[in-house]
Structures are given as C-alpha cells and as structure tokens.
Protein backbone atom coordinates (compact mmCIF):
# COMPACT_ATOMS: atom_id res chain seq x y z
CA MET A 1 -14.27 -23.30 5.41
CA THR A 2 -14.99 -21.34 2.25
CA LYS A 3 -11.88 -20.55 0.27
CA TRP A 4 -11.07 -16.89 -0.37
CA GLY A 5 -8.04 -14.72 -1.00
CA ALA A 6 -6.57 -11.85 1.03
CA VAL A 7 -5.09 -8.89 -0.87
CA PHE A 8 -3.24 -6.27 1.15
CA ASP A 9 -2.28 -2.75 0.40
CA TRP A 10 1.15 -2.18 1.95
CA ASP A 11 1.77 1.30 3.35
CA GLY A 12 -0.64 2.07 6.16
CA VAL A 13 -2.01 -1.48 6.25
CA ILE A 14 0.96 -3.75 6.90
CA ILE A 15 3.54 -1.16 7.95
CA ASP A 16 3.30 2.34 9.42
CA SER A 17 5.50 4.02 6.84
CA GLY A 18 3.83 7.40 6.42
CA ARG A 19 6.42 9.43 8.31
CA PHE A 20 9.25 7.80 6.34
CA HIS A 21 7.58 8.57 3.01
CA GLU A 22 6.86 12.14 4.05
CA LYS A 23 10.42 12.65 5.28
CA SER A 24 11.85 11.23 2.03
CA TRP A 25 9.77 13.71 0.00
CA GLU A 26 11.08 16.52 2.21
CA LEU A 27 14.67 15.36 1.70
CA LEU A 28 14.14 15.14 -2.04
CA ALA A 29 12.62 18.63 -2.16
CA GLN A 30 15.66 19.96 -0.33
CA GLU A 31 18.04 18.20 -2.71
CA GLU A 32 16.20 19.49 -5.76
CA GLY A 33 15.39 22.96 -4.44
CA ARG A 34 11.69 22.43 -5.17
CA PRO A 35 8.63 23.51 -3.16
CA LEU A 36 6.15 21.15 -1.52
CA PRO A 37 2.50 22.28 -1.84
CA GLU A 38 0.33 22.59 1.25
CA ASN A 39 -1.15 19.23 2.35
CA TYR A 40 0.66 17.54 -0.55
CA PHE A 41 1.15 14.33 1.39
CA GLY A 42 -2.46 13.86 2.40
CA ARG A 43 -3.72 14.65 -1.10
CA GLY A 44 -1.39 12.18 -2.73
CA PHE A 45 -1.37 9.27 -0.30
CA GLY A 46 -1.90 6.02 -2.21
CA MET A 47 -0.95 7.47 -5.60
CA THR A 48 1.90 6.23 -7.73
CA ASN A 49 4.86 8.59 -8.08
CA GLN A 50 4.04 8.71 -11.79
CA ASN A 51 0.76 10.43 -10.93
CA PHE A 52 1.84 12.17 -7.73
CA ILE A 53 4.83 14.15 -9.03
CA PRO A 54 3.05 15.88 -11.94
CA GLY A 55 -0.48 15.81 -10.51
CA VAL A 56 0.03 16.91 -6.90
CA LEU A 57 3.56 18.27 -6.60
CA ARG A 58 3.43 19.75 -10.12
CA TRP A 59 7.22 19.56 -10.37
CA THR A 60 7.39 18.25 -13.92
CA GLU A 61 5.42 16.35 -16.55
CA ASP A 62 8.50 15.00 -18.36
CA PRO A 63 8.27 11.19 -17.95
CA ARG A 64 12.04 10.76 -17.69
CA GLU A 65 12.32 13.46 -15.03
CA VAL A 66 9.34 12.03 -13.16
CA ALA A 67 11.07 8.63 -13.17
CA ARG A 68 14.36 10.09 -11.96
CA LEU A 69 12.72 11.99 -9.12
CA GLY A 70 10.60 9.02 -8.12
CA ASP A 71 13.57 6.65 -8.08
CA ARG A 72 15.59 9.03 -5.91
CA LYS A 73 12.72 9.52 -3.48
CA GLU A 74 12.37 5.75 -3.01
CA GLU A 75 16.11 5.42 -2.52
CA LEU A 76 15.91 8.01 0.27
CA TYR A 77 12.96 6.13 1.78
CA ARG A 78 14.88 2.83 1.89
CA GLN A 79 17.85 4.56 3.49
CA LEU A 80 15.56 5.90 6.22
CA ILE A 81 13.88 2.59 7.10
CA LYS A 82 17.20 0.75 7.12
CA LYS A 83 18.67 3.36 9.44
CA GLU A 84 15.71 3.77 11.80
CA GLY A 85 13.99 0.36 11.47
CA ILE A 86 10.35 -0.31 10.76
CA GLU A 87 7.74 -2.55 12.38
CA PRO A 88 4.44 -4.07 11.26
CA LEU A 89 1.38 -2.24 12.49
CA PRO A 90 -0.20 -3.62 15.70
CA GLY A 91 -2.17 -6.79 15.05
CA VAL A 92 -0.66 -7.45 11.62
CA LYS A 93 1.52 -10.43 12.54
CA ARG A 94 -1.28 -12.10 14.47
CA TRP A 95 -3.74 -11.68 11.59
CA LEU A 96 -1.29 -12.93 8.97
CA LYS A 97 -0.49 -15.99 11.08
CA SER A 98 -4.24 -16.71 11.42
CA LEU A 99 -4.59 -16.60 7.64
CA GLN A 100 -1.57 -18.86 7.19
CA ALA A 101 -3.00 -21.38 9.62
CA GLU A 102 -6.21 -21.58 7.58
CA GLY A 103 -4.43 -21.79 4.23
CA ILE A 104 -5.76 -18.45 2.96
CA PRO A 105 -3.56 -17.21 0.09
CA CYS A 106 -2.21 -13.70 0.69
CA ALA A 107 -0.85 -11.12 -1.73
CA VAL A 108 0.54 -7.60 -1.48
CA ALA A 109 -0.93 -5.13 -4.00
CA SER A 110 0.69 -1.75 -3.65
CA SER A 111 1.43 1.54 -5.38
CA THR A 112 4.95 1.46 -3.98
CA CYS A 113 7.92 -0.11 -5.74
CA ARG A 114 8.89 -3.75 -5.30
CA LEU A 115 12.27 -3.00 -3.75
CA ASN A 116 10.60 -0.97 -0.98
CA ILE A 117 8.30 -3.89 -0.18
CA VAL A 118 11.06 -6.50 -0.27
CA THR A 119 13.30 -4.34 1.93
CA ALA A 120 10.54 -3.86 4.51
CA LEU A 121 9.61 -7.55 4.42
CA GLU A 122 13.19 -8.40 5.34
CA LEU A 123 13.26 -5.80 8.13
CA THR A 124 9.97 -7.03 9.62
CA GLY A 125 10.47 -10.77 9.10
CA LEU A 126 7.22 -11.16 7.14
CA GLN A 127 8.75 -12.71 4.01
CA ASP A 128 6.87 -16.01 4.40
CA CYS A 129 3.44 -14.46 4.90
CA PHE A 130 2.77 -13.55 1.25
CA SER A 131 2.77 -15.81 -1.78
CA ALA A 132 2.63 -12.93 -4.27
CA ILE A 133 3.61 -9.29 -4.61
CA VAL A 134 2.21 -6.88 -7.19
CA ALA A 135 4.00 -3.55 -7.03
CA VAL A 136 3.96 -0.39 -9.11
CA ASP A 137 6.71 -1.95 -11.23
CA ASP A 138 4.21 -4.58 -12.40
CA ILE A 139 1.33 -2.39 -13.54
CA ARG A 140 0.59 0.22 -16.17
CA ARG A 141 -2.25 2.02 -14.40
CA GLY A 142 -2.20 3.00 -10.73
CA LYS A 143 -5.07 3.21 -8.27
CA PRO A 144 -7.96 4.05 -8.52
CA HIS A 145 -7.67 1.78 -11.57
CA PRO A 146 -8.21 -1.83 -10.37
CA GLU A 147 -5.25 -3.33 -12.26
CA VAL A 148 -3.04 -3.86 -9.19
CA PHE A 149 -5.77 -5.81 -7.37
CA LEU A 150 -6.80 -7.83 -10.40
CA ARG A 151 -3.18 -8.85 -10.98
CA ALA A 152 -2.87 -9.87 -7.33
CA ALA A 153 -6.00 -12.05 -7.53
CA GLU A 154 -4.63 -13.72 -10.63
CA LYS A 155 -1.31 -14.43 -8.92
CA ILE A 156 -2.94 -16.18 -5.97
CA GLY A 157 -5.34 -18.07 -8.22
CA MET A 158 -8.56 -16.58 -6.88
CA PRO A 159 -11.40 -14.89 -8.81
CA PRO A 160 -11.85 -11.21 -7.87
CA ALA A 161 -15.28 -11.89 -6.38
CA ARG A 162 -13.65 -14.19 -3.81
CA CYS A 163 -11.00 -11.72 -2.72
CA VAL A 164 -10.96 -9.28 0.19
CA VAL A 165 -8.85 -6.15 -0.04
CA PHE A 166 -7.39 -4.57 3.11
CA GLU A 167 -6.98 -0.84 2.46
CA ASP A 168 -6.49 2.42 4.32
CA THR A 169 -6.97 4.98 1.53
CA HIS A 170 -9.99 6.25 -0.40
CA ILE A 171 -8.21 5.80 -3.71
CA GLY A 172 -7.35 2.21 -2.83
CA MET A 173 -10.88 1.40 -1.74
CA GLU A 174 -12.17 2.82 -5.02
CA ALA A 175 -9.78 0.55 -6.89
CA ALA A 176 -10.85 -2.49 -4.87
CA ARG A 177 -14.52 -1.83 -5.58
CA ALA A 178 -13.73 -1.40 -9.28
CA ALA A 179 -12.06 -4.82 -9.15
CA GLY A 180 -15.25 -6.36 -7.79
CA MET A 181 -13.72 -7.24 -4.40
CA ARG A 182 -14.90 -6.92 -0.81
CA VAL A 183 -13.08 -4.28 1.28
CA VAL A 184 -11.90 -3.99 4.86
CA GLY A 185 -11.04 -0.39 5.73
CA VAL A 186 -8.13 0.11 8.13
CA LEU A 187 -8.17 3.25 10.31
CA THR A 188 -4.57 4.34 9.96
CA THR A 189 -4.97 7.18 7.45
CA HIS A 190 -8.61 8.34 7.38
CA ALA A 191 -11.48 8.66 9.85
CA ALA A 192 -14.11 5.92 9.95
CA HIS A 193 -16.93 8.14 8.68
CA THR A 194 -15.00 8.73 5.44
CA LEU A 195 -14.61 5.01 4.65
CA GLU A 196 -18.21 4.56 3.57
CA GLY A 197 -17.41 2.01 0.90
CA ALA A 198 -15.95 -0.56 3.30
CA ASP A 199 -17.68 -3.82 4.19
CA ARG A 200 -15.97 -3.70 7.57
CA ILE A 201 -13.84 -1.07 9.32
CA VAL A 202 -11.15 -1.96 11.85
CA GLY A 203 -8.57 -0.14 13.91
CA ARG A 204 -6.23 -3.11 13.67
CA LEU A 205 -6.37 -6.27 11.60
CA ASP A 206 -6.53 -8.75 14.47
CA GLU A 207 -9.99 -7.44 15.36
CA LEU A 208 -11.06 -9.76 12.55
CA THR A 209 -11.49 -13.53 12.53
CA VAL A 210 -11.00 -15.80 9.55
CA ALA A 211 -14.47 -17.27 10.11
CA GLU A 212 -16.05 -13.81 9.99
CA ILE A 213 -14.52 -13.04 6.59
CA ALA A 214 -15.24 -16.52 5.24
CA ALA A 215 -18.93 -16.00 6.05
CA TRP A 216 -19.04 -13.25 3.41
CA PHE A 217 -18.71 -15.93 0.76
C-alpha cells in the first residue's frame, strides 16, 4: 500500500470541543468585564488567539495583553474539560486504529495550545495514536498560513504532497491547500456546500477506508 501521512486538525475533528471553547470565552469576558461581538465564535473558529483577540474580539492589540488574555482563556478551557469530561467525536477511534494498523504516520496540527491537546489526549486515551503534535506554541504564523501543516509533515517524515489533512474549518482548509496537501472536510462546523475545496467530505472519519485514501497517491 502506498505510504502517506495523516495530519489532523484537533478541535472539531478529533474532539467536539466547541461548546467548551465558547463557554471559556464567555467566562473570560465576564472576568474581564469585556463585551463579546455578535457571532464572534463562528467568525473566529480556527484562528489563533493571537489573531482572534485583536481581530475579532477587538479587545486589545497589545501583544502582552493578548498573551495574558489568551493564556487565561485556555486555563478556563482546561478546567472545563477536566470537570465535565470530553470524548472523541464518533468514528475517530475506529479511524485512528485503522491508520495505526496500516502503519500510517499521524500528526496533530492545531491552532490550539499544546497543553490543551495533551490534556485532552489524556482524557480521551488517544495518546498513542499520534507520533507528532504541532501546536500554536510551535509556529509563528497561524492558519490560513500553511506553517502548522508543513511542520507536521516534516515531523512525521512525509513530503507535503503525500499528506492528507483532516479539517473542519474554511481557514484550515485554506492552509492545507496552501501547504500542497489533500484535504478531507469534516462536517462538524460548516455545511457541506461550503467545503468546496475538499477532496472528500465526511460526516464522521470512519466513513473512510485506508485503501480509499491510499488510492489518491
């Protein structure tokens, strides 16, 4: 079977974390006494906090204040998932085990921070499914820049042209295309008709087979 690499966005692809992220922004806004713009969450989904706080929330452009706010928001998020628990999305475990069985290298490439990913991996028992993690801590430019995906490909030793990105956001799909990778769109965040750039669209990852993806190469 043709060798290829699997690169996964995290939130909305591996775990259903949207409500926890939204709630943590609400808690932070309450703590700080700051407003949340209409549809802020939908407009900023997939962005780094570095871009989201000044660009969507418009709370501040001071880098140190952006960092402080972002760190506190992620702390609130981790408190929530530890308290309430979090599970992989339906079909995720089955798909990851299929990839493991075929020796397909897997990486996480996400706009969230490493500690969030590590915490959720421990809570879901998926620690052994990924050989590499590239988080926002590891990059200088967030999506739609392709850096996070290019770094992930490098870490699993695969050229970008032999990688498939699993994404649920428009901004992430744009980044994957810019990296020169194939894209599977996951229907957790956006409607199918809006994911025009995807090579394949699925409701859950275990709709796929390893042979089907391998045939792309």
